């Protein structure tokens, strides 16, 4: 096959950089655009029947260089904040779809699907909800109305919902959230049933972090999934957030763990991947990070019902990490200047592209 990318030696540094940028989906001018483009992460993932996604957030959508890559490299989009309770029902019974709709419309324009996130969580709740006490009957009605209204609004427009987010503690006990404390553990089955009624075609997920490897928290999901299944509750998948950190080690049981959930008849997905490190980022750490991105992608590909991988935004420019873990960062496959990092090339390699 004739290659249309000139050799690096003939082009020198500028040409090599252009080839690199093109490889990451960044066109470097009219001439570059005319060349044969290497497949995107999404196209590579599609060869395996998987998707490759990114989270995004509304304030970033004014950044043209950012949205160009977002619109081209990925085929699944998760709104990082725009569909959360504080954004969608800021006053009781008053719904605001502005941010969620902006992202859904952008995704549609770019022929991307949407992993909707998230209906029931203990965090980012509006004040009207957290600043008073509710009887179980009152809170059940509030929850049902929120889920029903939001899921109906996005009915037919989203691929999946993270229905309940982060329900368990590290030791596998239920997290003492407003939902659990007021409604008991049955709130999870109720939420799934209400979501299913409102959009029977959306895939319904439970989603959490620190469940990538086997352990008490992951076991809690395993048991819950078995219970829900036995009760005939509509549950389609488990989302493994995969907010990893180099200093804590790679979750080497990831593949086996994904597989045991598959065997329950559930889909699995890596839903919020990032691999943070203590700064400064060195070549060595970036190389290790690349290995982790490669390995987690391969783990998903190795498990038949692992449907795809989503990074929690694709660039260090818009990562949540530095604000929450001071001194840590550099967690994503593209750097703050939107240049592809070793992790990006490792992802391509894991997906069978060169
Ligand atoms: O990316 C989100 C960030 O912008 C918010 O400030 C943060 C608030 O908690 O939530 C981030 O997303 C979280 C996601 O919704 C659930 N899993 C953990 C993510 C990182 O905190």
Coordinates of N, CA and C in Angstrom, one line a residue, residues 17-178:
X17 N 6.6 16.7 13.4 CA 5.5 17.2 14.4 C 4.2 17.2 13.7
X18 N 4.2 17.6 12.4 CA 2.9 17.6 11.6 C 2.3 16.2 11.5
X19 N 3.2 15.3 11.3 CA 2.7 13.9 11.2 C 2.2 13.4 12.5
X20 N 2.8 13.8 13.6 CA 2.4 13.5 14.9 C 1.0 14.1 15.2
X21 N 0.9 15.3 14.9 CA -0.4 16.0 15.1 C -1.5 15.4 14.3
X22 N -1.2 15.1 13.0 CA -2.2 14.5 12.2 C -2.6 13.1 12.8
X23 N -1.6 12.4 13.3 CA -1.9 11.1 13.9 C -2.9 11.3 15.0
X24 N -2.9 12.4 15.7 CA -3.8 12.7 16.8 C -5.1 13.3 16.3
X25 N -5.3 13.4 15.0 CA -6.5 14.0 14.5 C -6.5 15.5 14.3
X26 N -5.3 16.0 14.5 CA -5.2 17.5 14.3 C -4.6 17.7 12.9
X27 N -5.4 18.3 12.1 CA -5.0 18.7 10.7 C -4.0 19.9 10.9
X28 N -3.0 19.9 10.1 CA -2.0 21.0 10.2 C -2.0 21.9 9.0
X29 N -3.1 21.9 8.2 CA -3.2 22.8 7.1 C -3.8 22.1 5.9
X30 N -4.1 22.8 4.9 CA -4.8 22.2 3.7 C -4.1 21.0 3.2
X31 N -2.7 21.1 3.1 CA -2.0 20.0 2.5 C -2.2 18.8 3.4
X32 N -2.1 19.0 4.7 CA -2.2 17.8 5.6 C -3.6 17.2 5.5
X33 N -4.6 18.1 5.3 CA -6.0 17.6 5.3 C -6.1 16.7 4.0
X34 N -5.4 16.9 3.0 CA -5.6 16.1 1.8 C -5.0 14.7 1.9
X35 N -4.1 14.6 2.9 CA -3.4 13.3 3.1 C -4.4 12.3 3.7
X36 N -4.0 11.0 3.5 CA -4.8 9.9 4.1 C -4.7 10.0 5.7
X37 N -5.9 10.1 6.3 CA -5.8 10.3 7.8 C -5.8 8.9 8.5
X38 N -4.9 8.8 9.5 CA -4.9 7.5 10.2 C -6.3 7.4 10.9
X39 N -6.7 6.2 11.2 CA -8.0 6.0 11.9 C -8.0 6.6 13.3
X40 N -9.1 7.1 13.7 CA -9.3 7.7 15.0 C -9.4 6.6 16.1
X41 N -9.3 7.0 17.3 CA -9.5 6.0 18.4 C -10.9 5.4 18.3
X42 N -11.9 6.2 17.9 CA -13.2 5.6 17.8 C -13.3 4.6 16.6
X43 N -12.6 4.9 15.5 CA -12.6 4.0 14.4 C -11.9 2.7 14.7
X44 N -10.8 2.8 15.4 CA -10.1 1.6 15.9 C -10.9 0.8 16.8
X45 N -11.6 1.5 17.8 CA -12.4 0.7 18.7 C -13.6 0.0 18.0
X46 N -14.1 0.7 17.0 CA -15.3 0.1 16.2 C -14.9 -1.2 15.6
X47 N -13.6 -1.3 15.2 CA -13.2 -2.6 14.6 C -13.3 -3.7 15.5
X48 N -13.4 -3.4 16.8 CA -13.6 -4.5 17.8 C -15.0 -4.5 18.3
X49 N -15.9 -3.7 17.7 CA -17.3 -3.6 18.2 C -17.4 -2.9 19.5
X50 N -16.4 -2.0 19.7 CA -16.4 -1.2 21.0 C -16.5 0.3 20.6
X51 N -16.8 1.1 21.6 CA -16.7 2.6 21.4 C -15.5 3.1 22.1
X52 N -15.1 4.3 21.8 CA -14.0 5.0 22.6 C -14.6 6.4 22.8
X53 N -14.8 6.7 24.1 CA -15.4 7.9 24.5 C -14.6 8.9 25.3
X54 N -15.2 10.1 25.4 CA -14.6 11.1 26.3 C -15.7 11.9 27.0
X55 N -15.4 12.2 28.3 CA -16.3 13.2 29.0 C -16.0 14.6 28.4
X56 N -17.0 15.5 28.6 CA -16.7 16.9 28.3 C -17.6 17.7 29.2
X57 N -17.3 19.0 29.2 CA -18.1 19.9 30.1 C -18.4 21.2 29.3
X58 N -19.5 21.8 29.6 CA -20.0 23.0 28.8 C -19.0 24.1 28.7
X59 N -18.3 24.5 29.8 CA -17.4 25.7 29.6 C -16.3 25.5 28.6
X60 N -15.9 24.2 28.3 CA -14.8 24.0 27.4 C -15.2 24.1 25.9
X61 N -16.5 24.1 25.7 CA -17.0 24.0 24.3 C -16.8 25.2 23.5
X62 N -16.3 26.3 24.1 CA -15.9 27.5 23.3 C -14.5 27.4 22.8
X63 N -13.8 26.3 23.1 CA -12.4 26.1 22.7 C -12.4 25.3 21.4
X64 N -12.1 26.0 20.3 CA -12.3 25.3 19.0 C -11.3 24.2 18.8
X65 N -10.0 24.4 19.2 CA -9.1 23.3 19.0 C -9.5 22.1 19.8
X66 N -10.0 22.3 21.0 CA -10.5 21.3 21.9 C -11.7 20.5 21.2
X67 N -12.7 21.3 20.8 CA -13.9 20.6 20.2 C -13.6 19.9 18.9
X68 N -12.5 20.3 18.2 CA -12.2 19.6 17.0 C -11.8 18.2 17.3
X69 N -10.9 18.0 18.3 CA -10.5 16.7 18.6 C -11.7 15.9 19.3
X70 N -12.4 16.6 20.1 CA -13.5 15.9 20.8 C -14.5 15.4 19.8
X71 N -14.7 16.1 18.7 CA -15.7 15.8 17.7 C -15.2 14.7 16.7
X72 N -13.9 14.5 16.7 CA -13.3 13.6 15.7 C -12.8 12.3 16.3
X73 N -12.1 12.3 17.4 CA -11.5 11.1 17.9 C -12.4 10.1 18.6
X74 N -13.6 10.6 19.0 CA -14.4 9.8 19.9 C -15.8 9.6 19.3
X75 N -16.4 8.5 19.7 CA -17.8 8.2 19.3 C -18.8 8.0 20.4
X76 N -18.3 8.4 21.6 CA -19.2 8.3 22.7 C -18.9 9.5 23.6
X77 N -19.9 10.3 24.1 CA -19.6 11.5 24.9 C -20.4 11.4 26.2
X78 N -19.7 11.7 27.3 CA -20.4 11.8 28.6 C -20.3 13.3 29.1
X79 N -21.5 13.9 29.4 CA -21.5 15.2 30.0 C -20.9 15.1 31.4
X80 N -19.8 15.8 31.7 CA -19.1 15.7 33.0 C -20.0 16.2 34.1
X81 N -20.8 17.3 33.9 CA -21.6 17.9 34.9 C -23.0 18.2 34.5
X82 N -23.2 18.4 33.2 CA -24.4 19.0 32.7 C -25.7 18.3 32.9
X83 N -25.7 17.0 33.3 CA -26.9 16.3 33.5 C -27.1 16.0 35.0
X84 N -26.2 16.5 35.8 CA -26.3 16.2 37.3 C -27.5 17.0 37.9
X85 N -27.9 16.6 39.1 CA -29.1 17.1 39.7 C -29.1 18.6 39.9
X86 N -28.0 19.2 40.3 CA -27.9 20.6 40.6 C -28.1 21.4 39.3
X87 N -27.7 20.8 38.2 CA -27.8 21.5 36.9 C -29.2 21.3 36.3
X88 N -29.8 20.2 36.5 CA -31.1 19.9 35.8 C -32.3 20.2 36.6
X89 N -32.2 20.2 37.9 CA -33.4 20.6 38.7 C -33.0 21.6 39.8
X90 N -32.5 22.8 39.4 CA -31.9 23.7 40.4 C -32.9 24.2 41.5
X91 N -34.2 24.2 41.1 CA -35.3 24.5 42.1 C -36.3 23.3 42.0
X92 N -36.9 23.0 43.1 CA -37.8 21.8 43.0 C -38.8 22.0 42.0
X93 N -38.9 21.0 41.1 CA -39.9 21.0 40.0 C -39.6 21.9 38.8
X94 N -38.5 22.6 38.9 CA -38.1 23.5 37.8 C -36.9 22.9 37.1
X95 N -37.1 22.4 35.9 CA -36.0 21.7 35.2 C -35.3 22.6 34.2
X96 N -34.0 22.4 34.1 CA -33.2 23.2 33.2 C -32.3 22.2 32.3
X97 N -32.6 22.1 31.1 CA -31.9 21.2 30.2 C -30.7 21.8 29.4
X98 N -30.5 23.1 29.7 CA -29.6 23.9 28.8 C -28.2 23.1 28.6
X99 N -27.6 22.8 29.7 CA -26.2 22.2 29.6 C -26.2 20.8 29.0
X100 N -27.2 20.0 29.5 CA -27.3 18.7 28.9 C -27.6 18.7 27.4
X101 N -28.5 19.5 27.1 CA -28.9 19.6 25.7 C -27.8 20.1 24.8
X102 N -27.0 21.0 25.3 CA -25.9 21.5 24.5 C -25.0 20.4 24.1
X103 N -24.7 19.5 25.0 CA -23.8 18.4 24.8 C -24.4 17.3 23.9
X104 N -25.7 17.0 24.2 CA -26.4 16.0 23.4 C -26.5 16.5 21.9
X105 N -26.7 17.8 21.7 CA -26.8 18.3 20.3 C -25.5 18.3 19.6
X106 N -24.4 18.7 20.4 CA -23.1 18.6 19.8 C -22.7 17.2 19.4
X107 N -23.0 16.2 20.3 CA -22.7 14.8 20.0 C -23.5 14.4 18.8
X108 N -24.8 14.7 18.7 CA -25.6 14.4 17.5 C -25.0 14.9 16.2
X109 N -24.5 16.2 16.3 CA -23.9 16.8 15.1 C -22.7 16.0 14.7
X110 N -22.0 15.5 15.7 CA -20.7 14.8 15.4 C -20.9 13.3 15.2
X111 N -22.2 12.9 15.1 CA -22.5 11.4 15.0 C -22.0 10.6 16.2
X112 N -22.1 11.2 17.3 CA -21.6 10.4 18.5 C -22.8 10.1 19.4
X113 N -22.6 9.0 20.2 CA -23.7 8.6 21.1 C -23.3 9.2 22.5
X114 N -24.3 9.1 23.4 CA -24.1 9.8 24.7 C -24.3 8.8 25.8
X115 N -23.3 8.7 26.7 CA -23.5 8.0 28.0 C -24.0 9.1 29.0
X116 N -25.2 9.0 29.4 CA -25.8 10.1 30.2 C -25.4 9.8 31.7
X117 N -25.1 10.9 32.4 CA -24.5 10.8 33.7 C -24.9 12.0 34.6
X118 N -25.5 11.9 35.7 CA -26.0 10.7 36.4 C -27.2 11.1 37.2
X119 N -28.1 10.1 37.5 CA -29.4 10.4 38.1 C -29.4 10.5 39.6
X120 N -28.8 9.5 40.2 CA -28.9 9.4 41.7 C -27.5 9.3 42.2
X121 N -27.1 10.4 42.9 CA -25.8 10.5 43.5 C -25.9 11.3 44.8
X122 N -24.9 11.3 45.6 CA -25.0 12.0 46.9 C -24.3 13.4 46.8
X123 N -23.7 13.6 45.6 CA -22.9 14.8 45.4 C -23.5 15.7 44.4
X124 N -23.2 17.0 44.4 CA -23.7 17.9 43.4 C -25.2 17.9 43.4
X125 N -25.8 17.9 44.6 CA -27.3 18.0 44.7 C -27.6 19.5 44.9
X126 N -28.8 19.9 44.5 CA -29.2 21.3 44.8 C -29.5 21.5 46.3
X127 N -29.3 22.8 46.7 CA -29.6 23.1 48.1 C -31.0 22.8 48.6
X128 N -32.0 23.0 47.7 CA -33.4 22.8 48.2 C -33.5 21.3 48.6
X129 N -32.7 20.5 48.0 CA -32.8 19.0 48.3 C -32.1 18.6 49.6
X130 N -30.9 19.3 49.8 CA -30.1 18.9 51.0 C -30.3 19.7 52.2
X131 N -31.0 20.8 52.1 CA -31.0 21.7 53.2 C -32.2 21.5 54.2
X132 N -33.0 20.4 53.9 CA -34.1 20.1 54.8 C -34.3 18.6 55.0
X133 N -35.1 18.2 55.9 CA -35.4 16.8 56.1 C -36.6 16.4 55.3
X134 N -36.6 15.2 54.9 CA -37.7 14.6 54.1 C -38.2 13.4 54.7
X135 N -39.5 13.2 54.7 CA -40.0 11.8 55.1 C -39.7 10.9 53.9
X136 N -39.6 9.6 54.2 CA -39.4 8.6 53.1 C -40.4 8.8 52.0
X137 N -41.6 9.0 52.3 CA -42.6 9.2 51.2 C -42.3 10.4 50.3
X138 N -42.0 11.5 51.0 CA -41.7 12.8 50.3 C -40.4 12.6 49.4
X139 N -39.4 12.0 50.0 CA -38.2 11.8 49.2 C -38.3 10.9 48.0
X140 N -39.1 9.8 48.2 CA -39.4 8.9 47.2 C -40.0 9.6 46.0
X141 N -41.0 10.5 46.3 CA -41.7 11.2 45.3 C -40.8 12.2 44.5
X142 N -39.9 12.8 45.3 CA -38.9 13.7 44.7 C -38.0 13.0 43.8
X143 N -37.5 11.8 44.2 CA -36.6 11.0 43.4 C -37.3 10.5 42.1
X144 N -38.5 10.0 42.3 CA -39.2 9.5 41.2 C -39.5 10.5 40.1
X145 N -39.8 11.7 40.6 CA -40.1 12.8 39.7 C -38.9 13.2 38.9
X146 N -37.8 13.3 39.7 CA -36.5 13.7 39.0 C -36.1 12.7 37.9
X147 N -36.1 11.5 38.3 CA -35.7 10.4 37.4 C -36.6 10.4 36.1
X148 N -37.9 10.4 36.4 CA -38.9 10.2 35.3 C -38.8 11.4 34.4
X149 N -38.7 12.6 34.9 CA -38.6 13.8 34.1 C -37.4 13.9 33.3
X150 N -36.2 13.6 33.9 CA -35.0 13.7 33.2 C -34.8 12.6 32.1
X151 N -35.2 11.4 32.5 CA -35.0 10.3 31.6 C -36.0 10.4 30.4
X152 N -37.2 10.9 30.7 CA -38.1 11.2 29.5 C -37.6 12.3 28.6
X153 N -37.0 13.3 29.2 CA -36.5 14.4 28.4 C -35.5 13.9 27.4
X154 N -34.6 12.9 27.8 CA -33.5 12.4 27.0 C -33.9 11.1 26.3
X155 N -35.1 10.7 26.4 CA -35.5 9.4 25.8 C -35.2 9.4 24.4
X156 N -34.6 8.3 23.9 CA -34.3 8.1 22.5 C -33.0 8.9 22.1
X157 N -32.5 9.7 23.0 CA -31.3 10.6 22.6 C -30.0 10.1 23.3
X158 N -30.1 9.2 24.2 CA -28.9 8.7 24.9 C -28.8 7.2 24.8
X159 N -27.6 6.8 24.8 CA -27.3 5.3 24.8 C -27.5 4.7 26.1
X160 N -27.1 5.3 27.2 CA -27.2 4.7 28.5 C -27.3 5.8 29.6
X161 N -27.7 5.3 30.7 CA -27.7 6.2 31.9 C -26.9 5.6 33.0
X162 N -26.1 6.4 33.7 CA -25.6 6.0 35.0 C -26.7 6.3 36.0
X163 N -27.4 5.3 36.3 CA -28.6 5.6 37.1 C -28.2 5.9 38.6
X164 N -27.4 5.0 39.1 CA -27.0 5.3 40.5 C -25.4 5.3 40.5
X165 N -24.9 6.4 41.1 CA -23.5 6.6 41.1 C -22.9 6.5 42.5
X166 N -21.9 5.7 42.7 CA -21.1 5.6 43.9 C -21.9 5.3 45.1
X167 N -22.6 4.1 45.1 CA -23.5 3.7 46.2 C -22.8 3.1 47.3
X168 N -21.6 2.6 47.2 CA -20.9 1.8 48.2 C -19.7 2.5 48.8
X169 N -19.4 2.2 50.1 CA -18.2 2.5 50.7 C -17.1 1.5 50.3
X170 N -15.8 1.9 50.6 CA -14.7 1.0 50.3 C -14.8 -0.4 50.8
X171 N -15.4 -0.5 52.0 CA -15.5 -1.8 52.6 C -16.7 -2.6 52.2
X172 N -17.5 -2.1 51.2 CA -18.6 -2.8 50.6 C -19.9 -2.6 51.3
X173 N -19.9 -1.7 52.4 CA -21.2 -1.4 53.0 C -21.8 -0.2 52.2
X174 N -23.1 -0.1 52.4 CA -23.8 1.0 51.7 C -23.3 2.3 52.2
X175 N -23.1 3.2 51.2 CA -22.7 4.6 51.6 C -23.9 5.3 52.2
X176 N -23.7 6.0 53.3 CA -24.8 6.6 54.1 C -25.2 7.9 53.4
X177 N -25.8 7.8 52.3 CA -26.2 9.0 51.5 C -27.7 9.4 52.0
X178 N -28.1 10.5 51.5 CA -29.5 11.0 51.8 C -30.4 9.9 51.3

